[in-house]
Coordinates of C-alpha atoms in Angstrom, one line a residue:
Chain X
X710 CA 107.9 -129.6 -3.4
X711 CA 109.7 -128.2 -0.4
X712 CA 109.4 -130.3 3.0
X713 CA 108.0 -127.0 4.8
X714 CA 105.3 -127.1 2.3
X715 CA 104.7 -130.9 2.6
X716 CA 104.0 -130.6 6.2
X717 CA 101.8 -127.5 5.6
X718 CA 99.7 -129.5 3.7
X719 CA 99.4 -132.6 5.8
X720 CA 98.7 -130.2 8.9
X721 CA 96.4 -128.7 6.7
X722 CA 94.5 -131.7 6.1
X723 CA 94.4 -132.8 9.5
X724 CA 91.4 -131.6 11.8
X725 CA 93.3 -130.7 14.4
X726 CA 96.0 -128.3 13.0
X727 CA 94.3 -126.7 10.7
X728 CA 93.7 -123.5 11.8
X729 CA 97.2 -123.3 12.9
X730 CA 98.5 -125.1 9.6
X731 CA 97.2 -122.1 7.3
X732 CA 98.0 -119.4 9.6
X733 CA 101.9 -120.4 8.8
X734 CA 100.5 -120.7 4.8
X735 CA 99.0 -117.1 5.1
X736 CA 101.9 -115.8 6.7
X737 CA 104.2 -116.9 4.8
X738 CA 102.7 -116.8 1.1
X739 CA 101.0 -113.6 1.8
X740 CA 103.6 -111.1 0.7
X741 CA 104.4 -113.1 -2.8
X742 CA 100.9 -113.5 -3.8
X743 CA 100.3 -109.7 -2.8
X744 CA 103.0 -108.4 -5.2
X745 CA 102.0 -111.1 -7.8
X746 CA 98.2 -109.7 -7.6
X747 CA 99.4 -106.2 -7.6
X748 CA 101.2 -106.1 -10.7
X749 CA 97.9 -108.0 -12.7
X750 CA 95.2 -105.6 -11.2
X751 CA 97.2 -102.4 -10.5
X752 CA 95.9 -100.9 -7.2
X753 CA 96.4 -101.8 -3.7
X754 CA 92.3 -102.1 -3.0
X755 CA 91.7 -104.0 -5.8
X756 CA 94.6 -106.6 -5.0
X757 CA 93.9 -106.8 -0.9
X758 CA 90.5 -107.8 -2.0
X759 CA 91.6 -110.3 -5.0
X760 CA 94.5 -111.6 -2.1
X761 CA 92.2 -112.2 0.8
X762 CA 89.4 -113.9 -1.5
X763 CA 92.3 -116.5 -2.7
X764 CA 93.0 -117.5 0.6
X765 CA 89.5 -117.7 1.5
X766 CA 89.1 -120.4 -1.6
X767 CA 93.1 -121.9 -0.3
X768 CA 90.5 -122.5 2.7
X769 CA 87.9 -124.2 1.0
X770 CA 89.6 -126.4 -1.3
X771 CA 92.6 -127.4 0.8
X772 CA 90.7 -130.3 1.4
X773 CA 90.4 -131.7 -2.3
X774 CA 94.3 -130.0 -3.1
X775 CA 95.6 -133.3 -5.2
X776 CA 99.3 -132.4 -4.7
X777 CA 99.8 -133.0 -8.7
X778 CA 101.4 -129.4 -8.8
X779 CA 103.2 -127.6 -5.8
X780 CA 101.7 -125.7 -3.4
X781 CA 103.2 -122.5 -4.1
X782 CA 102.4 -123.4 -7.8
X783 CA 98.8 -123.7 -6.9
X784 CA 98.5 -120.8 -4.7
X785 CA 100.0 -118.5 -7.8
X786 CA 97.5 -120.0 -10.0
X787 CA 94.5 -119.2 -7.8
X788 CA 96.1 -115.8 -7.3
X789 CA 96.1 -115.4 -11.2
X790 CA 92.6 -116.4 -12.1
X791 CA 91.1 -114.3 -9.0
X792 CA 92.7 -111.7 -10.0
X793 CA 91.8 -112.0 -13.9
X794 CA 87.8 -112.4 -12.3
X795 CA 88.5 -109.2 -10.9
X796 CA 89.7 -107.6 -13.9
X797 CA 86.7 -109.1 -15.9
X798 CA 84.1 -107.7 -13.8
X799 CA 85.4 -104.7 -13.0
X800 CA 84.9 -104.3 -16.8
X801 CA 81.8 -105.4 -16.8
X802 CA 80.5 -103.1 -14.6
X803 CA 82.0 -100.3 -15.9
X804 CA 81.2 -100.8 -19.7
X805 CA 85.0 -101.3 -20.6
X806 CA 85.4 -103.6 -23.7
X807 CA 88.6 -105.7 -24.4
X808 CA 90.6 -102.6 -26.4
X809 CA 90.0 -100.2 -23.4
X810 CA 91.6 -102.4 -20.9
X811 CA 94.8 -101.1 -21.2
X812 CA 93.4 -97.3 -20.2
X813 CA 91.3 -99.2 -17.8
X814 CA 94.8 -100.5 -16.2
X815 CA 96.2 -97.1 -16.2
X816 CA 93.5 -95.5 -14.3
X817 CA 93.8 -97.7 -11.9
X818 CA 97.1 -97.1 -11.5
X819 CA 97.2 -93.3 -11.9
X820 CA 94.3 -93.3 -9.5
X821 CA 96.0 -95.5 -6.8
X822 CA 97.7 -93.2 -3.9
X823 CA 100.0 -96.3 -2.9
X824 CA 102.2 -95.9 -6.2
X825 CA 105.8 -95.0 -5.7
X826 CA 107.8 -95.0 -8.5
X827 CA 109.3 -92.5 -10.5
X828 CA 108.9 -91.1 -14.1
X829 CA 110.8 -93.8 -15.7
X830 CA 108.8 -96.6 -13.7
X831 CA 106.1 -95.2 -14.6
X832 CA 106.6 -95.4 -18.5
X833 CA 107.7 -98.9 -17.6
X834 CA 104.3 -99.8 -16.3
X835 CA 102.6 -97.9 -19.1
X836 CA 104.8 -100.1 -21.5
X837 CA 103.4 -103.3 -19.8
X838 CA 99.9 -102.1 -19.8
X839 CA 100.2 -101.7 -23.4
X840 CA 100.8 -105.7 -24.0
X841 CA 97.9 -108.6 -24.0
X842 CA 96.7 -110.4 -21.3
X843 CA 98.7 -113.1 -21.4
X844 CA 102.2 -111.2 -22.2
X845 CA 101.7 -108.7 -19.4
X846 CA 101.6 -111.7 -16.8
X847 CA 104.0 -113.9 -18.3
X848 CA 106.8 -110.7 -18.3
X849 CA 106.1 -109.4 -14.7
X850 CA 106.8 -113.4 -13.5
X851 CA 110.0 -112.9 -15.6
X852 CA 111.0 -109.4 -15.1
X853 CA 109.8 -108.5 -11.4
X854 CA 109.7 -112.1 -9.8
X855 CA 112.1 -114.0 -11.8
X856 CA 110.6 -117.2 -11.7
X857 CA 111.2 -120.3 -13.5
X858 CA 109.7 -121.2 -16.7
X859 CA 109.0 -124.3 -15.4
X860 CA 107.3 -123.1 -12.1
X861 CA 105.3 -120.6 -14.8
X862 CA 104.0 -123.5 -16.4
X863 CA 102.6 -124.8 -14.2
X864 CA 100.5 -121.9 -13.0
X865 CA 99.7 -120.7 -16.4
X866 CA 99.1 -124.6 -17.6
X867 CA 101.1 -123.2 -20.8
X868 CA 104.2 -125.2 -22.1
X869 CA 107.7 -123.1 -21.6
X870 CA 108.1 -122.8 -25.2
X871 CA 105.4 -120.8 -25.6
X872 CA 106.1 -118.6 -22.5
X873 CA 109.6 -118.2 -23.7
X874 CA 108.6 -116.6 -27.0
X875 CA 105.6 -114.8 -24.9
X876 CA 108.4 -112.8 -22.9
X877 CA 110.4 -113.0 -26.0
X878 CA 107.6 -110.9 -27.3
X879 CA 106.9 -108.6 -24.6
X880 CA 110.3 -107.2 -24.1
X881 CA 110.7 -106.3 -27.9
X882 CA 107.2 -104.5 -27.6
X883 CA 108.4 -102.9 -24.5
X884 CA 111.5 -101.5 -25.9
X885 CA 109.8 -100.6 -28.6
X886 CA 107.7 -98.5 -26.5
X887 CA 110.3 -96.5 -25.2
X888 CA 112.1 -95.9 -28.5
X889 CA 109.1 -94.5 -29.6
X890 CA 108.1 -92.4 -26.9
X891 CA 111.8 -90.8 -26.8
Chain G
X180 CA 125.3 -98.2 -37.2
X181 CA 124.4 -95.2 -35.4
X182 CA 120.5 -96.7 -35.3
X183 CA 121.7 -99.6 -33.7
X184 CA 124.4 -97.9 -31.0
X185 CA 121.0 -96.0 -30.4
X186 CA 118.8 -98.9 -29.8
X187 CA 121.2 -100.8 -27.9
X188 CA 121.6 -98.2 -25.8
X189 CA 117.6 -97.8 -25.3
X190 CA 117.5 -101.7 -24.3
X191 CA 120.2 -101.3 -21.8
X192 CA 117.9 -98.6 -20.3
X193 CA 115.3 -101.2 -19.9
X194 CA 117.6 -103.3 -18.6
X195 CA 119.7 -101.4 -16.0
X196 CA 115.9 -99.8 -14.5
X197 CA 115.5 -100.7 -11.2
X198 CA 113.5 -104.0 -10.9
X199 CA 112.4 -103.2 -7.3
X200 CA 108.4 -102.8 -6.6
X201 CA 107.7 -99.4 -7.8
X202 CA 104.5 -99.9 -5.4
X203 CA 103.7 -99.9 -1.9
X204 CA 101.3 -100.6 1.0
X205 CA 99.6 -98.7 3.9
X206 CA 101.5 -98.7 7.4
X207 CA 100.9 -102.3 8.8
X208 CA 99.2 -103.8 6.2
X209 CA 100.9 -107.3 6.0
X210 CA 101.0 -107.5 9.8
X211 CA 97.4 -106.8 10.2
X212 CA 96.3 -109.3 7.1
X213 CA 96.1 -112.3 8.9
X214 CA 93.5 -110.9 11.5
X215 CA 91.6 -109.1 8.8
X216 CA 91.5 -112.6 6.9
X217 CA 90.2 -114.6 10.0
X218 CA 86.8 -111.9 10.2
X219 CA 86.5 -112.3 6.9
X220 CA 86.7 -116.4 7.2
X221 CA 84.8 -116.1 10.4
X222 CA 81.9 -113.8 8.9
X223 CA 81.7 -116.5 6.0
X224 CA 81.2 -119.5 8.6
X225 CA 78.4 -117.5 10.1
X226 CA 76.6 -117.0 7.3
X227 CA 74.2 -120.5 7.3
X228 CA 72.2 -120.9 3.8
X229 CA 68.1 -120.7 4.2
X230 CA 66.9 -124.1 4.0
X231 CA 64.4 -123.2 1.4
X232 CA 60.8 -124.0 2.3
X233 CA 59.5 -127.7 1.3
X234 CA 56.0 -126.5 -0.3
X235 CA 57.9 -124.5 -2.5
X236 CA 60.4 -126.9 -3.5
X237 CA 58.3 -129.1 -4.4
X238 CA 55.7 -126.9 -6.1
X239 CA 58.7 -125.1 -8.0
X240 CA 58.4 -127.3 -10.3
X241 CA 54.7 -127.2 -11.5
X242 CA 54.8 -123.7 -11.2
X243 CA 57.0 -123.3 -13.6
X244 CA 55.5 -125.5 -16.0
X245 CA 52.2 -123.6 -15.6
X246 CA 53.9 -120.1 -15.7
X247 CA 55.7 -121.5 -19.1
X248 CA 51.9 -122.2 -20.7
X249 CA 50.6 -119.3 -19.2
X250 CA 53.6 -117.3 -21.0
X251 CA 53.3 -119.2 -24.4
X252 CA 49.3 -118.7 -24.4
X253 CA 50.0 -115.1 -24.0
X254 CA 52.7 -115.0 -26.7
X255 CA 51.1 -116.9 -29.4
X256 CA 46.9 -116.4 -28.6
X257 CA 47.3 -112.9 -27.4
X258 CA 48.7 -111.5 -30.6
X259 CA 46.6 -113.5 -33.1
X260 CA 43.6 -112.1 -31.2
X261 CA 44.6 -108.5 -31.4
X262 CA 45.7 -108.5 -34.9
X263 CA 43.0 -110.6 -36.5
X264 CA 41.3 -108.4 -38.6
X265 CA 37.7 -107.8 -36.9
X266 CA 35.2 -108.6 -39.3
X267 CA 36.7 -111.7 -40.2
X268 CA 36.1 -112.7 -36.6
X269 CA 32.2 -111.6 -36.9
X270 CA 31.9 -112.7 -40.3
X271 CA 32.0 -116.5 -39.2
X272 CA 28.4 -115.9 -38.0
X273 CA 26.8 -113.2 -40.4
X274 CA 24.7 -116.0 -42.2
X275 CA 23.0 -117.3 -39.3
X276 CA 22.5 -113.9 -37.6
X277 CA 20.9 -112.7 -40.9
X278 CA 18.4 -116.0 -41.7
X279 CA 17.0 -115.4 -38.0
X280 CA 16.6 -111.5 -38.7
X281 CA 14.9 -112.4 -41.5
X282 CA 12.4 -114.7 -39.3
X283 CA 12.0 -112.4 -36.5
X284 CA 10.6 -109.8 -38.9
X285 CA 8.2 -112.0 -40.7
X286 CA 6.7 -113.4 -37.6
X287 CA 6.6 -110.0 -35.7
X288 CA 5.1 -108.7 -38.7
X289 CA 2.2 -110.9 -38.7
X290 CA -1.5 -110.5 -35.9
X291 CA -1.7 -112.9 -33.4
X292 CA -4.3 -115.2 -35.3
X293 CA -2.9 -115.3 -38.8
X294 CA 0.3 -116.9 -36.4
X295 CA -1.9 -119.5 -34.7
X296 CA -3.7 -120.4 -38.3
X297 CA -0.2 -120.7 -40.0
X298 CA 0.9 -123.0 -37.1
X299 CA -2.2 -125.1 -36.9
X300 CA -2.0 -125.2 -41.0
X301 CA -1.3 -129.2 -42.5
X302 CA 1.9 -128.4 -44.7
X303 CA 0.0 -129.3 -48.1
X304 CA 2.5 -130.9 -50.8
X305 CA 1.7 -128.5 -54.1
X306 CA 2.1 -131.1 -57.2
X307 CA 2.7 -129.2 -60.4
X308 CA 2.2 -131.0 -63.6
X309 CA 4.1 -131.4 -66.8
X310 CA 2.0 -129.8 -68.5
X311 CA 1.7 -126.4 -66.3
X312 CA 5.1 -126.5 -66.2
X313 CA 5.2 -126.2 -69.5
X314 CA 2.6 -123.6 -70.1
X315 CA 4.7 -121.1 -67.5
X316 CA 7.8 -122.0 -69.0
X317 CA 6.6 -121.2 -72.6
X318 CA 5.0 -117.8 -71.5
X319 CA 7.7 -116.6 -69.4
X320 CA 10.7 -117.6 -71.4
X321 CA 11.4 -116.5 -75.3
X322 CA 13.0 -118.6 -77.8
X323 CA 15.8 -116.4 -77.9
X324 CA 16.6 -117.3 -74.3
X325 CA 16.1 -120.8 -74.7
X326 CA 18.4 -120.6 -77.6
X327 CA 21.3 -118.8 -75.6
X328 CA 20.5 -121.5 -72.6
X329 CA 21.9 -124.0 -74.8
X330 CA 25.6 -125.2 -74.8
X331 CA 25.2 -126.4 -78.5

């Protein structure tokens, strides 16, 4: 863990600095956690939602934070699993069962005006929609963000074998994709 | 070969796409997070749970026991009433009902003294001998049926 993050956390801790102590977490995790979130639940009102509820339980629990993982480790993973709840009962309340998530995805991301990219992105992020759960998360950490395996790990509580063959996986089914849609 | 020159040149499409966010975000948005956060946190703080009221608390408990019965007596006596068949429900008391009818005609039948004499009558014991016993027996049953009354 970084020594920026080690005083975050003991500031955080303390009474006194607090407030101030996660106002320099917010602003400085913010923008990581929002493209994390992004990429898992496709739409910019979906993820501002699924960002600002993670920070709220960042403020509850800071408390009881153990410091077994990193911080930025344990903000990603709260990011992840708020942003899977999301996901979950979004589906629930709109009937979607597991094999329609994919479509589910798409109209979320069709629908969203605050997309950007261009034909081939596009097919890039239908590609990714296609894969499971899992997959999808594991490539945009590799792909997009570049992150270590180790660091993934962590977040995902899934050994780095098994991500490695999991983006192993998802790139073949990727390229697959577009062979097939050429 | 001309597969593969084809594939590999599909993957390095994958691989040369740009890798930048093909998203974006209103004007402002990370600026204005923080403060939108902070109402949110804020709001949160305000809102103070209801202490729930003590009579209820502690009659929850009961209540719901009671409500359980009241639901199992209406799931298990409710149904057995309404598909009982209903005369074997009335049948239970047919005898009775039909010994008293039985009575009520007899004595309504009879005047008012006849009543009073038959109450204020001794019961007298009637002895039978063995003899007139077997005088009515002999003239009011053949030998035939005394032969087909027989086991052996």
């Amino acid at each position: 863990m970084d020594t920026d993050d080690r005083d975050l956390i003991t500031s955080l801790k303390d009474d006194s600095t607090r407030e101030y102590a996660f106002q320099m977490l917010v602003k400085k995790y913010q923008e990581r956690l929002y493209w994390h979130i992004r990429k898992i639940v496709m739409n910019h009102d979906d993820a501002d939602d699924v960002l600002q509820n993670t920070f709220v339980k960042v403020w509850r629990s800071i408390e009881g934070f153990r410091e077994e993982s990193t911080l930025y480790t344990w903000l990603y993973r709260i990011a992840t699993n708020e942003s899977l709840t999301l996901i979950n009962s979004n589906k629930k309340r709109n009937f979607i069962s597991t094999n329609e998530t994919s479509e589910f995805l798409m109209g979320n991301l069709t629908s969203d005006p605050y997309f950007d990219g261009d034909e081939i992105q596009m097919k890039l992020q239908e590609a990714i929609l296609q894969l499971p759960e899992k997959q999808r998360i594991v490539f945009n950490m590799k792909y997009f963000d570049e992150m270590k395996y180790e660091d993934m790990s962590e977040i995902l509580d899934t050994s780095v074998g098994a991500l490695k063959a999991s983006f192993h996986h998802a790139a073949k089914k990727i390229e697959e994709y577009f062979k097939n849609k050429d | 070969m001309g597969k593969m020159d084809e594939s590999k040149n599909k993957f390095s499409e994958l691989s040369n796409l740009k890798k930048g966010q093909p998203f974006r975000v209103p004007n402002h948005y990370f600026d204005d997070f923080s403060a939108r956060l902070q109402n949110k946190l804020d709001a949160e703080s305000m809102k103070v749970p209801e202490p729930q009221n003590l009579i209820i608390r502690v009659l929850k408990p009961a209540l719901g026991l009671a409500a359980s019965f009241a639901l199992i007596l209406m799931l298990v006596y409710w149904p057995l009433k309404l598909f009982t068949p209903k005369e074997m429900v009335d049948n239970t008391n047919l005898g009775n009902e039909f010994i008293d009818y039985e009575y009520r005609t007899m004595v309504e039948g009879m005047d008012e003294n006849s009543f009073y004499v038959l109450l204020s009558e001794p019961v007298q014991k009637v002895e039978i001998s063995d003899d007139d016993l077997l005088n009515y027996l002999s003239a009011s049953i053949s030998d035939y049926d005394v032969y087909i009354g027989t086991d052996y």
